[in-house]
Amino acid sequence: MSKVKYDFDYLDYLESEAIHILREVAGQFERPALLFSGGKDSITLVHLALKAFRPGKFPFPLVHIDTGHNFPEVLQFRDALVNRIEERLIVRKVEDTIQQKNLEPPKGKLASRNFLQAYTLLDTIEEFEFDACIGGARRDEEKARAKERIFSVRNEFGEWDPRLQRPELWNIYNGKIHKGENVRVFPISNWTELDVWHYILRENIQLPAIYYAHTRKCLVYEGQLVAVSPHIQIDPDDVIVEKSVRFRTVGDMNCTAAIESQAHTTEEIIQEILQSKISERGATRIDDKFSEAAMEDRKKAGYF
C-alpha cells in the first residue's frame, strides 16, 4: 500500500483542530450557538464554520450580546457578513436586560456595560435552551482564559468553577452535562494573536475597518486612547487628540483602548505585533484593569 504524504504547516494543524472541535459540538450537543461579537476571533470562527459545514447550513445560530456601546463599524460589518453567508443571527440587548431586571446602569466617565453582558447572555441561554456556546477566546489573551479548558462546563447558574474542570486528553472532549448545565467551547483556544493574523492573511478574511490604521479623535485616559463617542463623559479639562490609531481587540467603545499605529495592511499588523511587548488585552482592555482577577471574577459569574 502506498503511503500518502500530508504536508501540513502549523496553521493547517490549528485549522484542522478547530474544525474538529466545531464538528464535535455539532455531534455532541442538541442546541449549540456561536457567540459572535464581530471581532476578528469570532469572524475567524465563522470562517472555520464555513469550512466545517458548507455546503450545508450551520448547525447553530450566531448570537450577539449587544451592550449598546459597540463600534458602529463593527455592527455594520456584522450585519453585512450575516447577510452574505445567509445564516441566522440572534441579537439580545443589555439595555433590555437593564429594563427587565431593574438593574442599575453603570455611571461615571467610562460607564462600561461589559459586566452586565453576563446577565443577558445567561437569559439568552435559558430562552433558547442552548446547551453549548462556542466562543472565540484564546489562552494567550489573559490568565483566566489560559486556565479554561476547550470544553468548559458551567453549572445550572452559568457559573464556572476552575477547580472542577474536566481533564482533556489529546482530542477527546467530554460534552456530557446534566440538564440545565451548559458548556462553553473555545475552538481557537490554542491559537495566539499572531496565529489569528497569519490565518487571516492566508485565508484573505475580511475584517471591520477599525482593525486597520485610521485617523480618530481619542480621549487620553490614564495613558490610553479611548475613542470619543456619545458613550463616554468628556470633562472640560480632558485632553482630546487626533491620531492615527487602530484596535487590537473589539469590545465596548468605552472600555476598549486604541493603539497608535500606521499599520494599514494585515502584513503591517503582523510586523507591528512581532515588535510589541504588550499582550493584546493588556494593551487595550480597560475593564481588565479593575482588579487583578477581573476577568476570572466575570467568568465565574457567567461571562463569556
Short mmCIF file of C-alpha atoms in Angstrom, two decimals:
data_model
loop_
_atom_site.label_atom_id
_atom_site.label_comp_id
_atom_site.label_asym_id
_atom_site.label_seq_id
_atom_site.Cartn_x
_atom_site.Cartn_y
_atom_site.Cartn_z
CA MET A 1 0.00 0.00 0.00
CA SER A 2 1.43 3.35 -0.96
CA LYS A 3 1.85 5.92 1.74
CA VAL A 4 0.04 9.26 1.48
CA LYS A 5 2.17 12.23 2.44
CA TYR A 6 0.43 15.03 4.30
CA ASP A 7 2.30 18.30 4.16
CA PHE A 8 0.63 20.28 6.97
CA ASP A 9 2.05 23.50 8.30
CA TYR A 10 1.31 24.96 11.72
CA LEU A 11 -1.77 26.86 10.56
CA ASP A 12 -3.12 23.70 8.93
CA TYR A 13 -2.91 21.88 12.27
CA LEU A 14 -4.66 24.72 14.10
CA GLU A 15 -7.35 24.89 11.43
CA SER A 16 -7.84 21.12 11.50
CA GLU A 17 -8.13 21.08 15.29
CA ALA A 18 -10.68 23.93 15.29
CA ILE A 19 -12.82 22.28 12.59
CA HIS A 20 -12.69 19.00 14.54
CA ILE A 21 -13.92 20.83 17.68
CA LEU A 22 -16.74 22.55 15.78
CA ARG A 23 -17.88 19.19 14.39
CA GLU A 24 -17.63 17.67 17.88
CA VAL A 25 -20.02 20.39 19.09
CA ALA A 26 -22.43 19.60 16.26
CA GLY A 27 -22.25 15.91 17.13
CA GLN A 28 -22.43 16.08 20.92
CA PHE A 29 -24.96 18.86 21.58
CA GLU A 30 -28.61 19.36 20.66
CA ARG A 31 -28.86 23.17 20.80
CA PRO A 32 -25.49 24.86 20.32
CA ALA A 33 -24.87 28.52 19.42
CA LEU A 34 -21.88 30.50 18.19
CA LEU A 35 -21.24 33.71 20.16
CA PHE A 36 -20.45 36.38 17.59
CA SER A 37 -19.17 39.83 18.53
CA GLY A 38 -17.99 40.95 15.10
CA GLY A 39 -14.37 40.87 16.26
CA LYS A 40 -11.50 39.14 14.47
CA ASP A 41 -11.65 35.99 16.62
CA SER A 42 -15.36 35.35 16.14
CA ILE A 43 -15.05 36.23 12.43
CA THR A 44 -12.29 33.61 12.24
CA LEU A 45 -14.67 31.15 13.93
CA VAL A 46 -17.32 31.87 11.29
CA HIS A 47 -14.72 31.27 8.56
CA LEU A 48 -13.81 27.93 10.19
CA ALA A 49 -17.50 27.01 10.49
CA LEU A 50 -17.93 27.66 6.76
CA LYS A 51 -15.12 25.16 6.13
CA ALA A 52 -16.58 22.69 8.63
CA PHE A 53 -20.19 22.67 7.43
CA ARG A 54 -20.58 24.04 3.89
CA PRO A 55 -22.33 23.36 1.57
CA GLY A 56 -24.81 22.77 4.40
CA LYS A 57 -26.13 25.37 6.80
CA PHE A 58 -24.51 25.92 10.19
CA PRO A 59 -25.94 23.59 12.87
CA PHE A 60 -26.21 26.61 15.17
CA PRO A 61 -27.27 30.28 15.05
CA LEU A 62 -24.92 33.20 15.61
CA VAL A 63 -25.65 35.09 18.85
CA HIS A 64 -24.59 38.66 19.61
CA ILE A 65 -24.99 40.10 23.10
CA ASP A 66 -25.25 43.79 22.25
CA THR A 67 -24.25 46.21 25.01
CA GLY A 68 -25.44 49.24 23.03
CA HIS A 69 -21.93 50.69 23.23
CA ASN A 70 -20.47 48.92 20.22
CA PHE A 71 -18.40 50.45 17.45
CA PRO A 72 -20.82 51.30 14.58
CA GLU A 73 -18.31 49.93 12.07
CA VAL A 74 -18.46 46.54 13.80
CA LEU A 75 -22.26 46.36 13.79
CA GLN A 76 -22.35 47.26 10.09
CA PHE A 77 -19.78 44.57 9.36
CA ARG A 78 -21.70 42.02 11.48
CA ASP A 79 -24.93 42.56 9.56
CA ALA A 80 -23.20 42.51 6.15
CA LEU A 81 -21.40 39.25 6.98
CA VAL A 82 -24.57 37.54 8.20
CA ASN A 83 -26.45 38.61 5.08
CA ARG A 84 -23.63 37.36 2.84
CA ILE A 85 -23.43 33.88 4.38
CA GLU A 86 -27.22 33.68 4.90
CA GLU A 87 -27.08 32.34 8.44
CA ARG A 88 -29.35 33.10 11.39
CA LEU A 89 -28.34 35.90 13.78
CA ILE A 90 -29.91 36.31 17.23
CA VAL A 91 -29.31 39.68 18.93
CA ARG A 92 -30.15 40.25 22.58
CA LYS A 93 -29.55 43.66 24.16
CA VAL A 94 -28.10 44.56 27.54
CA GLU A 95 -30.37 47.63 27.55
CA ASP A 96 -33.42 45.32 27.61
CA THR A 97 -31.93 43.33 30.50
CA ILE A 98 -31.38 46.54 32.48
CA GLN A 99 -35.05 47.45 32.00
CA GLN A 100 -36.46 43.98 32.67
CA LYS A 101 -34.38 43.28 35.79
CA ASN A 102 -34.42 46.88 37.03
CA LEU A 103 -30.62 46.87 37.14
CA GLU A 104 -28.63 49.97 37.98
CA PRO A 105 -26.95 51.22 34.79
CA PRO A 106 -23.24 51.92 35.26
CA LYS A 107 -22.31 55.57 35.75
CA GLY A 108 -19.10 57.52 35.51
CA LYS A 109 -16.62 58.70 32.96
CA LEU A 110 -16.28 55.36 31.15
CA ALA A 111 -19.54 53.67 32.10
CA SER A 112 -18.91 50.19 30.74
CA ARG A 113 -21.79 47.73 30.48
CA ASN A 114 -19.37 44.88 29.83
CA PHE A 115 -20.00 43.06 33.12
CA LEU A 116 -23.77 43.28 32.56
CA GLN A 117 -23.41 41.12 29.45
CA ALA A 118 -23.33 38.04 31.68
CA TYR A 119 -26.97 38.64 32.73
CA THR A 120 -28.10 38.99 29.11
CA LEU A 121 -26.05 36.00 27.99
CA LEU A 122 -27.46 33.73 30.70
CA ASP A 123 -31.01 34.87 29.93
CA THR A 124 -30.41 34.15 26.23
CA ILE A 125 -29.06 30.68 27.02
CA GLU A 126 -32.19 29.98 29.07
CA GLU A 127 -34.54 31.47 26.44
CA PHE A 128 -33.22 29.30 23.60
CA GLU A 129 -32.15 26.36 25.83
CA PHE A 130 -28.63 26.43 24.42
CA ASP A 131 -26.55 23.57 25.79
CA ALA A 132 -23.26 24.74 24.25
CA CYS A 133 -21.96 28.21 23.39
CA ILE A 134 -18.96 28.46 21.07
CA GLY A 135 -16.67 31.42 21.78
CA GLY A 136 -13.54 32.93 20.28
CA ALA A 137 -11.49 33.16 23.50
CA ARG A 138 -7.78 32.25 23.29
CA ARG A 139 -5.45 31.15 26.07
CA ASP A 140 -2.83 33.78 25.25
CA GLU A 141 -5.26 36.67 25.83
CA GLU A 142 -5.49 36.71 29.60
CA LYS A 143 -4.59 34.47 32.57
CA ALA A 144 -8.18 33.45 33.43
CA ARG A 145 -8.71 32.40 29.83
CA ALA A 146 -5.46 30.44 30.00
CA LYS A 147 -6.96 28.34 32.81
CA GLU A 148 -10.10 27.37 30.96
CA ARG A 149 -10.40 24.10 29.02
CA ILE A 150 -11.63 23.87 25.42
CA PHE A 151 -14.90 22.27 26.65
CA SER A 152 -15.65 24.31 29.79
CA VAL A 153 -18.63 23.21 31.86
CA ARG A 154 -20.81 25.83 33.56
CA ASN A 155 -23.33 24.88 36.24
CA GLU A 156 -27.10 25.48 36.11
CA PHE A 157 -26.49 29.09 37.20
CA GLY A 158 -23.93 29.69 34.42
CA GLU A 159 -21.07 29.73 36.90
CA TRP A 160 -17.55 28.49 36.14
CA ASP A 161 -15.50 26.80 38.86
CA PRO A 162 -11.85 26.50 37.79
CA ARG A 163 -11.30 23.78 40.44
CA LEU A 164 -13.87 21.47 38.85
CA GLN A 165 -12.62 21.35 35.29
CA ARG A 166 -12.58 18.08 33.38
CA PRO A 167 -9.38 16.56 32.02
CA GLU A 168 -8.92 16.81 28.25
CA LEU A 169 -6.74 14.10 26.75
CA TRP A 170 -5.45 14.65 23.22
CA ASN A 171 -8.56 15.44 21.11
CA ILE A 172 -11.13 13.78 23.38
CA TYR A 173 -13.73 16.28 24.55
CA ASN A 174 -16.38 15.40 27.10
CA GLY A 175 -19.66 17.17 26.41
CA LYS A 176 -21.83 15.20 28.82
CA ILE A 177 -23.81 17.51 31.08
CA HIS A 178 -26.79 17.42 33.38
CA LYS A 179 -30.00 19.21 32.43
CA GLY A 180 -29.61 22.95 32.96
CA GLU A 181 -25.83 22.88 32.70
CA ASN A 182 -24.03 24.48 29.80
CA VAL A 183 -20.71 24.07 28.04
CA ARG A 184 -18.63 26.92 26.67
CA VAL A 185 -16.46 25.74 23.79
CA PHE A 186 -13.31 27.51 22.58
CA PRO A 187 -12.11 26.03 19.24
CA ILE A 188 -9.24 28.54 18.83
CA SER A 189 -8.08 28.38 22.46
CA ASN A 190 -4.65 27.11 21.32
CA TRP A 191 -4.16 29.94 18.83
CA THR A 192 -2.15 33.08 19.58
CA GLU A 193 -2.94 36.58 18.38
CA LEU A 194 -0.22 36.16 15.75
CA ASP A 195 -1.68 32.81 14.62
CA VAL A 196 -5.04 34.50 14.06
CA TRP A 197 -3.46 37.28 12.00
CA HIS A 198 -1.36 34.85 9.95
CA TYR A 199 -4.54 32.84 9.29
CA ILE A 200 -6.47 35.99 8.34
CA LEU A 201 -3.68 36.82 5.88
CA ARG A 202 -3.54 33.31 4.41
CA GLU A 203 -7.32 32.98 4.06
CA ASN A 204 -7.88 36.62 2.99
CA ILE A 205 -10.52 37.08 5.70
CA GLN A 206 -12.20 40.49 5.70
CA LEU A 207 -12.43 42.44 8.99
CA PRO A 208 -14.08 45.65 10.25
CA ALA A 209 -12.08 48.72 9.26
CA ILE A 210 -11.25 49.64 12.87
CA TYR A 211 -8.61 46.88 12.97
CA TYR A 212 -6.51 48.90 10.50
CA ALA A 213 -4.86 52.28 11.00
CA HIS A 214 -7.21 55.24 10.61
CA THR A 215 -7.44 58.77 11.98
CA ARG A 216 -9.71 59.09 15.03
CA LYS A 217 -10.38 61.55 17.85
CA CYS A 218 -9.49 59.98 21.18
CA LEU A 219 -9.66 60.89 24.85
CA VAL A 220 -6.33 60.46 26.63
CA TYR A 221 -7.30 58.48 29.76
CA GLU A 222 -4.61 57.22 32.14
CA GLY A 223 -2.17 56.94 29.26
CA GLN A 224 -4.61 55.13 26.97
CA LEU A 225 -6.51 56.33 23.92
CA VAL A 226 -10.30 55.94 24.21
CA ALA A 227 -12.42 56.65 21.14
CA VAL A 228 -14.55 59.78 21.51
CA SER A 229 -18.19 58.69 21.41
CA PRO A 230 -21.57 59.56 22.97
CA HIS A 231 -20.94 56.77 25.50
CA ILE A 232 -18.11 58.47 27.42
CA GLN A 233 -18.18 61.57 29.60
CA ILE A 234 -15.96 64.39 28.34
CA ASP A 235 -14.91 66.94 31.01
CA PRO A 236 -13.59 70.47 30.32
CA ASP A 237 -10.01 69.60 31.33
CA ASP A 238 -9.85 66.38 29.32
CA VAL A 239 -7.23 66.06 26.61
CA ILE A 240 -8.63 65.14 23.19
CA VAL A 241 -6.17 64.20 20.45
CA GLU A 242 -6.49 63.17 16.84
CA LYS A 243 -4.12 60.37 15.92
CA SER A 244 -3.58 57.50 13.53
CA VAL A 245 -4.80 54.52 15.57
CA ARG A 246 -6.16 51.02 15.25
CA PHE A 247 -7.80 48.49 17.62
CA ARG A 248 -6.24 45.16 18.53
CA THR A 249 -9.48 43.84 20.01
CA VAL A 250 -13.17 44.74 19.77
CA GLY A 251 -15.33 45.49 22.78
CA ASP A 252 -17.37 48.38 24.09
CA MET A 253 -16.25 51.78 22.84
CA ASN A 254 -15.74 52.91 26.44
CA CYS A 255 -13.54 50.07 27.66
CA THR A 256 -11.50 49.23 24.58
CA ALA A 257 -8.48 51.44 24.00
CA ALA A 258 -6.84 52.10 20.66
CA ILE A 259 -3.12 51.93 19.97
CA GLU A 260 -1.15 54.36 17.86
CA SER A 261 -0.45 52.63 14.58
CA GLN A 262 0.48 53.13 10.95
CA ALA A 263 -0.43 49.55 10.03
CA HIS A 264 -2.81 49.74 7.09
CA THR A 265 -2.49 46.14 5.91
CA THR A 266 -2.55 42.69 7.51
CA GLU A 267 1.16 42.24 6.71
CA GLU A 268 1.96 45.51 8.52
CA ILE A 269 -0.14 44.47 11.53
CA ILE A 270 1.80 41.20 11.80
CA GLN A 271 5.07 43.13 11.82
CA GLU A 272 3.66 45.50 14.45
CA ILE A 273 2.62 42.64 16.74
CA LEU A 274 6.01 40.96 16.35
CA GLN A 275 7.61 44.11 17.75
CA SER A 276 5.08 44.61 20.57
CA LYS A 277 5.98 43.58 24.12
CA ILE A 278 2.44 44.04 25.49
CA SER A 279 -0.34 41.47 25.13
CA GLU A 280 -3.48 42.22 23.17
CA ARG A 281 -5.77 42.72 26.17
CA GLY A 282 -3.00 44.22 28.31
CA ALA A 283 -2.60 46.97 25.74
CA THR A 284 -6.23 47.72 25.16
CA ARG A 285 -8.80 46.44 27.68
CA ILE A 286 -9.58 48.94 30.42
CA ASP A 287 -12.14 46.57 32.01
CA ASP A 288 -9.38 44.02 32.73
CA LYS A 289 -7.57 46.56 34.91
CA PHE A 290 -10.34 46.94 37.51
CA SER A 291 -8.67 44.26 39.65
CA GLU A 292 -6.04 41.52 39.37
CA ALA A 293 -8.78 38.91 38.91
CA ALA A 294 -11.30 41.00 36.94
CA MET A 295 -11.72 38.51 34.09
CA GLU A 296 -11.81 35.44 36.35
CA ASP A 297 -14.49 37.06 38.53
CA ARG A 298 -16.59 37.85 35.44
CA LYS A 299 -16.19 34.31 34.16
CA LYS A 300 -17.27 32.81 37.47
CA ALA A 301 -20.43 34.93 37.20
CA GLY A 302 -21.27 33.62 33.74
CA TYR A 303 -19.28 35.87 31.41
CA PHE A 304 -18.01 34.54 28.07
#
